[in-house]
Amino acid sequence: MDDIKRNSYILPSFIHPYGTNVDNITCKKVKRLQFNINLINRLKKEVSSTKKFFAFDTEAYEHEQEKLTEFGWSTFNNNGKIYSECHYIVDEYYNLRNHDYVPDNKDNYLFGKSKRLPLREIEKILKEEIKKVDIIIGQGIHNDIKYLKDLGININEFRYIDGEGFYSGGKAIIDTTDLYAGYYLDKPSSLENGLIKCNIPHEKMHNGGKLII
């Protein structure tokens, strides 16, 4: 990343490319990055080990995005204690396979045994799990939250936090792209590029349980 110095401050080049004027967009990007940095600092200082995180991901059929084919989640605390982790394959959509835009890794869960259940059964399990957690977290989590709402799962207690509006005592939703940006002082990244940046080995992407481990 090529950084530039402006009035003794270092601005990442993705915020202020060299040779350009400071404008409203630049200011908004700086403010957003400040929020991301603040989010990381406050998570470290204010979130106790009793809080349960819920890392969550879904996979959808690429030609009909409303059809969810996989669900994966892991619950843990900020000390690294894992309470549960699982990968569910939606039985009625088992034969719907992605391959045109993303690879099909439905049967390649690497952290245990996948469970194949009807969508309604997975919904029931998911509803009970979400009742037990404090913070929902995921990569590009907005789409996954929309899917939860579409399934009729009540998440009204949860609200997005990004460092601007931070409430450590309540239930929250965090996008890992904000954490990446705040930690590396870089623009938000895809999951695969983020793993490469963190030197984390990975394979079999686009498995509903892979992205949350």
mmCIF file with all atom_site columns, C-alpha atoms in Angstrom:
data_model
loop_
_atom_site.group_PDB
_atom_site.id
_atom_site.type_symbol
_atom_site.label_atom_id
_atom_site.label_alt_id
_atom_site.label_comp_id
_atom_site.label_asym_id
_atom_site.label_entity_id
_atom_site.label_seq_id
_atom_site.pdbx_PDB_ins_code
_atom_site.Cartn_x
_atom_site.Cartn_y
_atom_site.Cartn_z
_atom_site.occupancy
_atom_site.B_iso_or_equiv
_atom_site.pdbx_formal_charge
_atom_site.auth_seq_id
_atom_site.auth_comp_id
_atom_site.auth_asym_id
_atom_site.auth_atom_id
_atom_site.pdbx_PDB_model_num
ATOM 1   C CA . MET A 1 1   ? 0.000   0.000   0.000   1.00 0.00 ? 1   MET A CA 1
ATOM 2   C CA . ASP A 1 2   ? 1.448   3.356   -1.067  1.00 0.00 ? 2   ASP A CA 1
ATOM 3   C CA . ASP A 1 3   ? 0.754   5.898   1.646   1.00 0.00 ? 3   ASP A CA 1
ATOM 4   C CA . ILE A 1 4   ? 1.156   9.647   1.266   1.00 0.00 ? 4   ILE A CA 1
ATOM 5   C CA . LYS A 1 5   ? 1.897   12.275  3.885   1.00 0.00 ? 5   LYS A CA 1
ATOM 6   C CA . ARG A 1 6   ? -0.375  15.300  4.249   1.00 0.00 ? 6   ARG A CA 1
ATOM 7   C CA . ASN A 1 7   ? 0.380   17.906  6.936   1.00 0.00 ? 7   ASN A CA 1
ATOM 8   C CA . SER A 1 8   ? 2.284   15.359  9.072   1.00 0.00 ? 8   SER A CA 1
ATOM 9   C CA . TYR A 1 9   ? -0.568  12.807  8.846   1.00 0.00 ? 9   TYR A CA 1
ATOM 10  C CA . ILE A 1 10  ? -0.343  9.563   6.904   1.00 0.00 ? 10  ILE A CA 1
ATOM 11  C CA . LEU A 1 11  ? -3.306  8.887   4.619   1.00 0.00 ? 11  LEU A CA 1
ATOM 12  C CA . PRO A 1 12  ? -3.610  5.477   2.953   1.00 0.00 ? 12  PRO A CA 1
ATOM 13  C CA . SER A 1 13  ? -3.592  5.797   -0.820  1.00 0.00 ? 13  SER A CA 1
ATOM 14  C CA . PHE A 1 14  ? -7.007  4.165   -1.171  1.00 0.00 ? 14  PHE A CA 1
ATOM 15  C CA . ILE A 1 15  ? -8.424  7.156   0.716   1.00 0.00 ? 15  ILE A CA 1
ATOM 16  C CA . HIS A 1 16  ? -6.431  9.924   -0.947  1.00 0.00 ? 16  HIS A CA 1
ATOM 17  C CA . PRO A 1 17  ? -4.661  8.959   -4.193  1.00 0.00 ? 17  PRO A CA 1
ATOM 18  C CA . TYR A 1 18  ? -1.542  10.995  -4.856  1.00 0.00 ? 18  TYR A CA 1
ATOM 19  C CA . GLY A 1 19  ? -2.146  14.133  -6.887  1.00 0.00 ? 19  GLY A CA 1
ATOM 20  C CA . THR A 1 20  ? -5.857  14.425  -6.092  1.00 0.00 ? 20  THR A CA 1
ATOM 21  C CA . ASN A 1 21  ? -7.613  17.103  -4.100  1.00 0.00 ? 21  ASN A CA 1
ATOM 22  C CA . VAL A 1 22  ? -9.209  16.504  -0.721  1.00 0.00 ? 22  VAL A CA 1
ATOM 23  C CA . ASP A 1 23  ? -12.958 16.400  -1.294  1.00 0.00 ? 23  ASP A CA 1
ATOM 24  C CA . ASN A 1 24  ? -16.093 15.233  0.514   1.00 0.00 ? 24  ASN A CA 1
ATOM 25  C CA . ILE A 1 25  ? -15.518 11.645  -0.568  1.00 0.00 ? 25  ILE A CA 1
ATOM 26  C CA . THR A 1 26  ? -12.016 11.703  0.904   1.00 0.00 ? 26  THR A CA 1
ATOM 27  C CA . CYS A 1 27  ? -13.334 13.100  4.179   1.00 0.00 ? 27  CYS A CA 1
ATOM 28  C CA . LYS A 1 28  ? -16.031 10.424  4.355   1.00 0.00 ? 28  LYS A CA 1
ATOM 29  C CA . LYS A 1 29  ? -13.444 7.697   3.775   1.00 0.00 ? 29  LYS A CA 1
ATOM 30  C CA . VAL A 1 30  ? -11.218 9.106   6.530   1.00 0.00 ? 30  VAL A CA 1
ATOM 31  C CA . LYS A 1 31  ? -14.168 9.236   8.907   1.00 0.00 ? 31  LYS A CA 1
ATOM 32  C CA . ARG A 1 32  ? -15.149 5.672   8.054   1.00 0.00 ? 32  ARG A CA 1
ATOM 33  C CA . LEU A 1 33  ? -11.612 4.429   8.668   1.00 0.00 ? 33  LEU A CA 1
ATOM 34  C CA . GLN A 1 34  ? -11.578 6.219   12.034  1.00 0.00 ? 34  GLN A CA 1
ATOM 35  C CA . PHE A 1 35  ? -14.799 4.401   12.954  1.00 0.00 ? 35  PHE A CA 1
ATOM 36  C CA . ASN A 1 36  ? -13.244 1.063   11.946  1.00 0.00 ? 36  ASN A CA 1
ATOM 37  C CA . ILE A 1 37  ? -10.168 1.685   14.103  1.00 0.00 ? 37  ILE A CA 1
ATOM 38  C CA . ASN A 1 38  ? -12.364 2.738   17.005  1.00 0.00 ? 38  ASN A CA 1
ATOM 39  C CA . LEU A 1 39  ? -14.437 -0.427  16.603  1.00 0.00 ? 39  LEU A CA 1
ATOM 40  C CA . ILE A 1 40  ? -11.377 -2.644  17.069  1.00 0.00 ? 40  ILE A CA 1
ATOM 41  C CA . ASN A 1 41  ? -10.115 -0.697  20.082  1.00 0.00 ? 41  ASN A CA 1
ATOM 42  C CA . ARG A 1 42  ? -13.479 -0.756  21.810  1.00 0.00 ? 42  ARG A CA 1
ATOM 43  C CA . LEU A 1 43  ? -14.041 -4.444  21.113  1.00 0.00 ? 43  LEU A CA 1
ATOM 44  C CA . LYS A 1 44  ? -10.722 -5.178  22.819  1.00 0.00 ? 44  LYS A CA 1
ATOM 45  C CA . LYS A 1 45  ? -11.424 -2.962  25.829  1.00 0.00 ? 45  LYS A CA 1
ATOM 46  C CA . GLU A 1 46  ? -15.163 -3.166  26.411  1.00 0.00 ? 46  GLU A CA 1
ATOM 47  C CA . VAL A 1 47  ? -16.447 -6.582  25.334  1.00 0.00 ? 47  VAL A CA 1
ATOM 48  C CA . SER A 1 48  ? -16.148 -9.079  28.169  1.00 0.00 ? 48  SER A CA 1
ATOM 49  C CA . SER A 1 49  ? -15.330 -12.771 27.779  1.00 0.00 ? 49  SER A CA 1
ATOM 50  C CA . THR A 1 50  ? -18.884 -13.610 28.841  1.00 0.00 ? 50  THR A CA 1
ATOM 51  C CA . LYS A 1 51  ? -20.214 -12.240 25.555  1.00 0.00 ? 51  LYS A CA 1
ATOM 52  C CA . LYS A 1 52  ? -20.925 -14.873 22.926  1.00 0.00 ? 52  LYS A CA 1
ATOM 53  C CA . PHE A 1 53  ? -20.013 -14.212 19.311  1.00 0.00 ? 53  PHE A CA 1
ATOM 54  C CA . PHE A 1 54  ? -21.973 -15.867 16.511  1.00 0.00 ? 54  PHE A CA 1
ATOM 55  C CA . ALA A 1 55  ? -19.961 -16.138 13.278  1.00 0.00 ? 55  ALA A CA 1
ATOM 56  C CA . PHE A 1 56  ? -22.508 -16.835 10.573  1.00 0.00 ? 56  PHE A CA 1
ATOM 57  C CA . ASP A 1 57  ? -22.545 -17.526 6.845   1.00 0.00 ? 57  ASP A CA 1
ATOM 58  C CA . THR A 1 58  ? -24.905 -18.791 4.162   1.00 0.00 ? 58  THR A CA 1
ATOM 59  C CA . GLU A 1 59  ? -24.565 -20.017 0.613   1.00 0.00 ? 59  GLU A CA 1
ATOM 60  C CA . ALA A 1 60  ? -27.267 -19.420 -1.985  1.00 0.00 ? 60  ALA A CA 1
ATOM 61  C CA . TYR A 1 61  ? -27.964 -20.945 -5.376  1.00 0.00 ? 61  TYR A CA 1
ATOM 62  C CA . GLU A 1 62  ? -26.282 -18.615 -7.849  1.00 0.00 ? 62  GLU A CA 1
ATOM 63  C CA . HIS A 1 63  ? -29.212 -18.541 -10.300 1.00 0.00 ? 63  HIS A CA 1
ATOM 64  C CA . GLU A 1 64  ? -31.908 -18.065 -7.632  1.00 0.00 ? 64  GLU A CA 1
ATOM 65  C CA . GLN A 1 65  ? -30.410 -16.155 -4.742  1.00 0.00 ? 65  GLN A CA 1
ATOM 66  C CA . GLU A 1 66  ? -33.513 -16.531 -2.598  1.00 0.00 ? 66  GLU A CA 1
ATOM 67  C CA . LYS A 1 67  ? -32.829 -20.282 -2.348  1.00 0.00 ? 67  LYS A CA 1
ATOM 68  C CA . LEU A 1 68  ? -30.378 -20.830 0.501   1.00 0.00 ? 68  LEU A CA 1
ATOM 69  C CA . THR A 1 69  ? -28.481 -24.076 0.097   1.00 0.00 ? 69  THR A CA 1
ATOM 70  C CA . GLU A 1 70  ? -26.165 -24.008 3.145   1.00 0.00 ? 70  GLU A CA 1
ATOM 71  C CA . PHE A 1 71  ? -25.906 -22.529 6.627   1.00 0.00 ? 71  PHE A CA 1
ATOM 72  C CA . GLY A 1 72  ? -22.827 -22.461 8.810   1.00 0.00 ? 72  GLY A CA 1
ATOM 73  C CA . TRP A 1 73  ? -22.081 -20.954 12.194  1.00 0.00 ? 73  TRP A CA 1
ATOM 74  C CA . SER A 1 74  ? -19.736 -21.007 15.141  1.00 0.00 ? 74  SER A CA 1
ATOM 75  C CA . THR A 1 75  ? -20.278 -19.594 18.635  1.00 0.00 ? 75  THR A CA 1
ATOM 76  C CA . PHE A 1 76  ? -17.289 -18.486 20.698  1.00 0.00 ? 76  PHE A CA 1
ATOM 77  C CA . ASN A 1 77  ? -16.016 -15.810 23.089  1.00 0.00 ? 77  ASN A CA 1
ATOM 78  C CA . ASN A 1 78  ? -13.256 -13.256 22.597  1.00 0.00 ? 78  ASN A CA 1
ATOM 79  C CA . ASN A 1 79  ? -10.763 -15.482 24.423  1.00 0.00 ? 79  ASN A CA 1
ATOM 80  C CA . GLY A 1 80  ? -11.086 -18.096 21.698  1.00 0.00 ? 80  GLY A CA 1
ATOM 81  C CA . LYS A 1 81  ? -13.298 -20.574 23.554  1.00 0.00 ? 81  LYS A CA 1
ATOM 82  C CA . ILE A 1 82  ? -15.555 -22.340 21.040  1.00 0.00 ? 82  ILE A CA 1
ATOM 83  C CA . TYR A 1 83  ? -19.013 -23.384 22.215  1.00 0.00 ? 83  TYR A CA 1
ATOM 84  C CA . SER A 1 84  ? -20.348 -24.852 18.980  1.00 0.00 ? 84  SER A CA 1
ATOM 85  C CA . GLU A 1 85  ? -19.647 -25.064 15.255  1.00 0.00 ? 85  GLU A CA 1
ATOM 86  C CA . CYS A 1 86  ? -21.715 -26.617 12.511  1.00 0.00 ? 86  CYS A CA 1
ATOM 87  C CA . HIS A 1 87  ? -22.544 -26.830 8.823   1.00 0.00 ? 87  HIS A CA 1
ATOM 88  C CA . TYR A 1 88  ? -26.062 -27.558 7.551   1.00 0.00 ? 88  TYR A CA 1
ATOM 89  C CA . ILE A 1 89  ? -27.026 -28.456 3.994   1.00 0.00 ? 89  ILE A CA 1
ATOM 90  C CA . VAL A 1 90  ? -30.617 -27.708 2.962   1.00 0.00 ? 90  VAL A CA 1
ATOM 91  C CA . ASP A 1 91  ? -32.080 -31.036 1.943   1.00 0.00 ? 91  ASP A CA 1
ATOM 92  C CA . GLU A 1 92  ? -34.647 -29.788 -0.575  1.00 0.00 ? 92  GLU A CA 1
ATOM 93  C CA . TYR A 1 93  ? -31.971 -27.822 -2.458  1.00 0.00 ? 93  TYR A CA 1
ATOM 94  C CA . TYR A 1 94  ? -29.228 -30.422 -2.279  1.00 0.00 ? 94  TYR A CA 1
ATOM 95  C CA . ASN A 1 95  ? -29.159 -30.977 -6.023  1.00 0.00 ? 95  ASN A CA 1
ATOM 96  C CA . LEU A 1 96  ? -28.872 -27.257 -6.827  1.00 0.00 ? 96  LEU A CA 1
ATOM 97  C CA . ARG A 1 97  ? -25.209 -26.824 -7.635  1.00 0.00 ? 97  ARG A CA 1
ATOM 98  C CA . ASN A 1 98  ? -23.188 -23.674 -8.240  1.00 0.00 ? 98  ASN A CA 1
ATOM 99  C CA . HIS A 1 99  ? -20.494 -23.665 -10.881 1.00 0.00 ? 99  HIS A CA 1
ATOM 100 C CA . ASP A 1 100 ? -21.051 -20.760 -13.280 1.00 0.00 ? 100 ASP A CA 1
ATOM 101 C CA . TYR A 1 101 ? -19.932 -17.929 -10.972 1.00 0.00 ? 101 TYR A CA 1
ATOM 102 C CA . VAL A 1 102 ? -18.627 -19.608 -7.821  1.00 0.00 ? 102 VAL A CA 1
ATOM 103 C CA . PRO A 1 103 ? -17.349 -23.128 -7.124  1.00 0.00 ? 103 PRO A CA 1
ATOM 104 C CA . ASP A 1 104 ? -19.572 -25.778 -5.579  1.00 0.00 ? 104 ASP A CA 1
ATOM 105 C CA . ASN A 1 105 ? -18.101 -26.911 -2.264  1.00 0.00 ? 105 ASN A CA 1
ATOM 106 C CA . LYS A 1 106 ? -21.316 -27.944 -0.583  1.00 0.00 ? 106 LYS A CA 1
ATOM 107 C CA . ASP A 1 107 ? -19.908 -31.367 0.307   1.00 0.00 ? 107 ASP A CA 1
ATOM 108 C CA . ASN A 1 108 ? -16.471 -30.128 1.318   1.00 0.00 ? 108 ASN A CA 1
ATOM 109 C CA . TYR A 1 109 ? -16.866 -28.971 4.915   1.00 0.00 ? 109 TYR A CA 1
ATOM 110 C CA . LEU A 1 110 ? -13.409 -29.391 6.456   1.00 0.00 ? 110 LEU A CA 1
ATOM 111 C CA . PHE A 1 111 ? -14.144 -29.000 10.178  1.00 0.00 ? 111 PHE A CA 1
ATOM 112 C CA . GLY A 1 112 ? -16.460 -31.868 10.963  1.00 0.00 ? 112 GLY A CA 1
ATOM 113 C CA . LYS A 1 113 ? -19.463 -33.634 9.520   1.00 0.00 ? 113 LYS A CA 1
ATOM 114 C CA . SER A 1 114 ? -22.147 -31.708 7.643   1.00 0.00 ? 114 SER A CA 1
ATOM 115 C CA . LYS A 1 115 ? -25.789 -32.297 8.514   1.00 0.00 ? 115 LYS A CA 1
ATOM 116 C CA . ARG A 1 116 ? -28.436 -32.489 5.795   1.00 0.00 ? 116 ARG A CA 1
ATOM 117 C CA . LEU A 1 117 ? -31.831 -31.306 7.025   1.00 0.00 ? 117 LEU A CA 1
ATOM 118 C CA . PRO A 1 118 ? -35.007 -29.687 5.668   1.00 0.00 ? 118 PRO A CA 1
ATOM 119 C CA . LEU A 1 119 ? -34.897 -25.886 5.659   1.00 0.00 ? 119 LEU A CA 1
ATOM 120 C CA . ARG A 1 120 ? -37.603 -25.602 8.334   1.00 0.00 ? 120 ARG A CA 1
ATOM 121 C CA . GLU A 1 121 ? -35.617 -27.776 10.725  1.00 0.00 ? 121 GLU A CA 1
ATOM 122 C CA . ILE A 1 122 ? -32.495 -25.678 10.182  1.00 0.00 ? 122 ILE A CA 1
ATOM 123 C CA . GLU A 1 123 ? -34.540 -22.517 10.807  1.00 0.00 ? 123 GLU A CA 1
ATOM 124 C CA . LYS A 1 124 ? -35.733 -23.856 14.162  1.00 0.00 ? 124 LYS A CA 1
ATOM 125 C CA . ILE A 1 125 ? -32.195 -24.697 15.266  1.00 0.00 ? 125 ILE A CA 1
ATOM 126 C CA . LEU A 1 126 ? -30.924 -21.322 14.061  1.00 0.00 ? 126 LEU A CA 1
ATOM 127 C CA . LYS A 1 127 ? -33.610 -19.403 15.943  1.00 0.00 ? 127 LYS A CA 1
ATOM 128 C CA . GLU A 1 128 ? -32.665 -21.106 19.202  1.00 0.00 ? 128 GLU A CA 1
ATOM 129 C CA . GLU A 1 129 ? -28.951 -20.493 18.652  1.00 0.00 ? 129 GLU A CA 1
ATOM 130 C CA . ILE A 1 130 ? -29.411 -16.779 17.993  1.00 0.00 ? 130 ILE A CA 1
ATOM 131 C CA . LYS A 1 131 ? -31.319 -16.388 21.269  1.00 0.00 ? 131 LYS A CA 1
ATOM 132 C CA . LYS A 1 132 ? -28.147 -17.419 23.130  1.00 0.00 ? 132 LYS A CA 1
ATOM 133 C CA . VAL A 1 133 ? -25.644 -15.030 21.515  1.00 0.00 ? 133 VAL A CA 1
ATOM 134 C CA . ASP A 1 134 ? -24.673 -11.375 21.905  1.00 0.00 ? 134 ASP A CA 1
ATOM 135 C CA . ILE A 1 135 ? -22.770 -10.450 18.737  1.00 0.00 ? 135 ILE A CA 1
ATOM 136 C CA . ILE A 1 136 ? -23.416 -11.649 15.174  1.00 0.00 ? 136 ILE A CA 1
ATOM 137 C CA . ILE A 1 137 ? -20.337 -11.381 12.992  1.00 0.00 ? 137 ILE A CA 1
ATOM 138 C CA . GLY A 1 138 ? -19.600 -12.252 9.376   1.00 0.00 ? 138 GLY A CA 1
ATOM 139 C CA . GLN A 1 139 ? -18.000 -11.301 6.075   1.00 0.00 ? 139 GLN A CA 1
ATOM 140 C CA . GLY A 1 140 ? -20.303 -8.992  4.119   1.00 0.00 ? 140 GLY A CA 1
ATOM 141 C CA . ILE A 1 141 ? -22.852 -9.756  6.804   1.00 0.00 ? 141 ILE A CA 1
ATOM 142 C CA . HIS A 1 142 ? -25.599 -7.502  5.415   1.00 0.00 ? 142 HIS A CA 1
ATOM 143 C CA . ASN A 1 143 ? -26.813 -10.109 2.927   1.00 0.00 ? 143 ASN A CA 1
ATOM 144 C CA . ASP A 1 144 ? -26.830 -12.832 5.573   1.00 0.00 ? 144 ASP A CA 1
ATOM 145 C CA . ILE A 1 145 ? -28.836 -10.610 7.916   1.00 0.00 ? 145 ILE A CA 1
ATOM 146 C CA . LYS A 1 146 ? -31.342 -10.028 5.116   1.00 0.00 ? 146 LYS A CA 1
ATOM 147 C CA . TYR A 1 147 ? -31.661 -13.784 4.668   1.00 0.00 ? 147 TYR A CA 1
ATOM 148 C CA . LEU A 1 148 ? -32.332 -14.205 8.390   1.00 0.00 ? 148 LEU A CA 1
ATOM 149 C CA . LYS A 1 149 ? -35.092 -11.616 8.229   1.00 0.00 ? 149 LYS A CA 1
ATOM 150 C CA . ASP A 1 150 ? -36.564 -13.239 5.116   1.00 0.00 ? 150 ASP A CA 1
ATOM 151 C CA . LEU A 1 151 ? -36.748 -16.514 7.059   1.00 0.00 ? 151 LEU A CA 1
ATOM 152 C CA . GLY A 1 152 ? -38.741 -14.757 9.758   1.00 0.00 ? 152 GLY A CA 1
ATOM 153 C CA . ILE A 1 153 ? -35.981 -14.894 12.378  1.00 0.00 ? 153 ILE A CA 1
ATOM 154 C CA . ASN A 1 154 ? -36.314 -12.025 14.841  1.00 0.00 ? 154 ASN A CA 1
ATOM 155 C CA . ILE A 1 155 ? -33.094 -10.067 15.248  1.00 0.00 ? 155 ILE A CA 1
ATOM 156 C CA . ASN A 1 156 ? -34.637 -6.786  16.354  1.00 0.00 ? 156 ASN A CA 1
ATOM 157 C CA . GLU A 1 157 ? -32.466 -6.804  19.483  1.00 0.00 ? 157 GLU A CA 1
ATOM 158 C CA . PHE A 1 158 ? -29.321 -6.614  17.365  1.00 0.00 ? 158 PHE A CA 1
ATOM 159 C CA . ARG A 1 159 ? -27.967 -3.474  15.767  1.00 0.00 ? 159 ARG A CA 1
ATOM 160 C CA . TYR A 1 160 ? -25.027 -2.727  13.515  1.00 0.00 ? 160 TYR A CA 1
ATOM 161 C CA . ILE A 1 161 ? -21.959 -1.245  15.174  1.00 0.00 ? 161 ILE A CA 1
ATOM 162 C CA . ASP A 1 162 ? -18.979 0.183   13.317  1.00 0.00 ? 162 ASP A CA 1
ATOM 163 C CA . GLY A 1 163 ? -17.178 2.314   15.880  1.00 0.00 ? 163 GLY A CA 1
ATOM 164 C CA . GLU A 1 164 ? -19.426 5.334   15.432  1.00 0.00 ? 164 GLU A CA 1
ATOM 165 C CA . GLY A 1 165 ? -22.376 3.938   17.305  1.00 0.00 ? 165 GLY A CA 1
ATOM 166 C CA . PHE A 1 166 ? -20.840 1.462   19.750  1.00 0.00 ? 166 PHE A CA 1
ATOM 167 C CA . TYR A 1 167 ? -22.879 -0.024  22.567  1.00 0.00 ? 167 TYR A CA 1
ATOM 168 C CA . SER A 1 168 ? -20.957 -2.703  24.409  1.00 0.00 ? 168 SER A CA 1
ATOM 169 C CA . GLY A 1 169 ? -23.869 -3.558  26.676  1.00 0.00 ? 169 GLY A CA 1
ATOM 170 C CA . GLY A 1 170 ? -26.296 -4.517  23.925  1.00 0.00 ? 170 GLY A CA 1
ATOM 171 C CA . LYS A 1 171 ? -26.571 -7.062  21.141  1.00 0.00 ? 171 LYS A CA 1
ATOM 172 C CA . ALA A 1 172 ? -24.652 -6.199  18.008  1.00 0.00 ? 172 ALA A CA 1
ATOM 173 C CA . ILE A 1 173 ? -23.890 -7.035  14.376  1.00 0.00 ? 173 ILE A CA 1
ATOM 174 C CA . ILE A 1 174 ? -20.325 -6.604  13.066  1.00 0.00 ? 174 ILE A CA 1
ATOM 175 C CA . ASP A 1 175 ? -19.001 -6.916  9.528   1.00 0.00 ? 175 ASP A CA 1
ATOM 176 C CA . THR A 1 176 ? -15.498 -8.393  9.392   1.00 0.00 ? 176 THR A CA 1
ATOM 177 C CA . THR A 1 177 ? -14.649 -6.090  6.468   1.00 0.00 ? 177 THR A CA 1
ATOM 178 C CA . ASP A 1 178 ? -14.763 -3.217  8.986   1.00 0.00 ? 178 ASP A CA 1
ATOM 179 C CA . LEU A 1 179 ? -12.333 -5.075  11.249  1.00 0.00 ? 179 LEU A CA 1
ATOM 180 C CA . TYR A 1 180 ? -9.988  -5.741  8.331   1.00 0.00 ? 180 TYR A CA 1
ATOM 181 C CA . ALA A 1 181 ? -10.022 -2.085  7.240   1.00 0.00 ? 181 ALA A CA 1
ATOM 182 C CA . GLY A 1 182 ? -9.396  -0.832  10.774  1.00 0.00 ? 182 GLY A CA 1
ATOM 183 C CA . TYR A 1 183 ? -6.585  -3.276  11.495  1.00 0.00 ? 183 TYR A CA 1
ATOM 184 C CA . TYR A 1 184 ? -4.681  -2.990  8.215   1.00 0.00 ? 184 TYR A CA 1
ATOM 185 C CA . LEU A 1 185 ? -5.645  0.629   7.434   1.00 0.00 ? 185 LEU A CA 1
ATOM 186 C CA . ASP A 1 186 ? -6.771  -0.599  4.052   1.00 0.00 ? 186 ASP A CA 1
ATOM 187 C CA . LYS A 1 187 ? -9.939  -0.735  2.010   1.00 0.00 ? 187 LYS A CA 1
ATOM 188 C CA . PRO A 1 188 ? -12.351 -3.606  2.789   1.00 0.00 ? 188 PRO A CA 1
ATOM 189 C CA . SER A 1 189 ? -11.254 -6.890  1.254   1.00 0.00 ? 189 SER A CA 1
ATOM 190 C CA . SER A 1 190 ? -12.790 -10.120 0.035   1.00 0.00 ? 190 SER A CA 1
ATOM 191 C CA . LEU A 1 191 ? -12.516 -13.007 2.469   1.00 0.00 ? 191 LEU A CA 1
ATOM 192 C CA . GLU A 1 192 ? -9.925  -14.839 0.373   1.00 0.00 ? 192 GLU A CA 1
ATOM 193 C CA . ASN A 1 193 ? -7.721  -11.766 0.007   1.00 0.00 ? 193 ASN A CA 1
ATOM 194 C CA . GLY A 1 194 ? -8.081  -11.111 3.723   1.00 0.00 ? 194 GLY A CA 1
ATOM 195 C CA . LEU A 1 195 ? -6.938  -14.645 4.556   1.00 0.00 ? 195 LEU A CA 1
ATOM 196 C CA . ILE A 1 196 ? -3.950  -14.224 2.253   1.00 0.00 ? 196 ILE A CA 1
ATOM 197 C CA . LYS A 1 197 ? -3.087  -10.921 3.954   1.00 0.00 ? 197 LYS A CA 1
ATOM 198 C CA . CYS A 1 198 ? -3.274  -12.628 7.362   1.00 0.00 ? 198 CYS A CA 1
ATOM 199 C CA . ASN A 1 199 ? -1.196  -15.593 6.140   1.00 0.00 ? 199 ASN A CA 1
ATOM 200 C CA . ILE A 1 200 ? -4.003  -17.998 7.008   1.00 0.00 ? 200 ILE A CA 1
ATOM 201 C CA . PRO A 1 201 ? -4.022  -21.212 4.921   1.00 0.00 ? 201 PRO A CA 1
ATOM 202 C CA . HIS A 1 202 ? -7.355  -21.802 3.186   1.00 0.00 ? 202 HIS A CA 1
ATOM 203 C CA . GLU A 1 203 ? -9.068  -23.957 0.609   1.00 0.00 ? 203 GLU A CA 1
ATOM 204 C CA . LYS A 1 204 ? -12.559 -25.024 -0.476  1.00 0.00 ? 204 LYS A CA 1
ATOM 205 C CA . MET A 1 205 ? -13.996 -21.530 -0.406  1.00 0.00 ? 205 MET A CA 1
ATOM 206 C CA . HIS A 1 206 ? -17.756 -21.069 -0.861  1.00 0.00 ? 206 HIS A CA 1
ATOM 207 C CA . ASN A 1 207 ? -18.712 -23.677 1.680   1.00 0.00 ? 207 ASN A CA 1
ATOM 208 C CA . GLY A 1 208 ? -21.305 -22.369 4.141   1.00 0.00 ? 208 GLY A CA 1
ATOM 209 C CA . GLY A 1 209 ? -19.319 -23.642 7.117   1.00 0.00 ? 209 GLY A CA 1
ATOM 210 C CA . LYS A 1 210 ? -15.874 -22.744 5.832   1.00 0.00 ? 210 LYS A CA 1
ATOM 211 C CA . LEU A 1 211 ? -16.245 -18.972 6.020   1.00 0.00 ? 211 LEU A CA 1
ATOM 212 C CA . ILE A 1 212 ? -17.030 -18.844 9.740   1.00 0.00 ? 212 ILE A CA 1
ATOM 213 C CA . ILE A 1 213 ? -14.150 -20.910 11.124  1.00 0.00 ? 213 ILE A CA 1
#
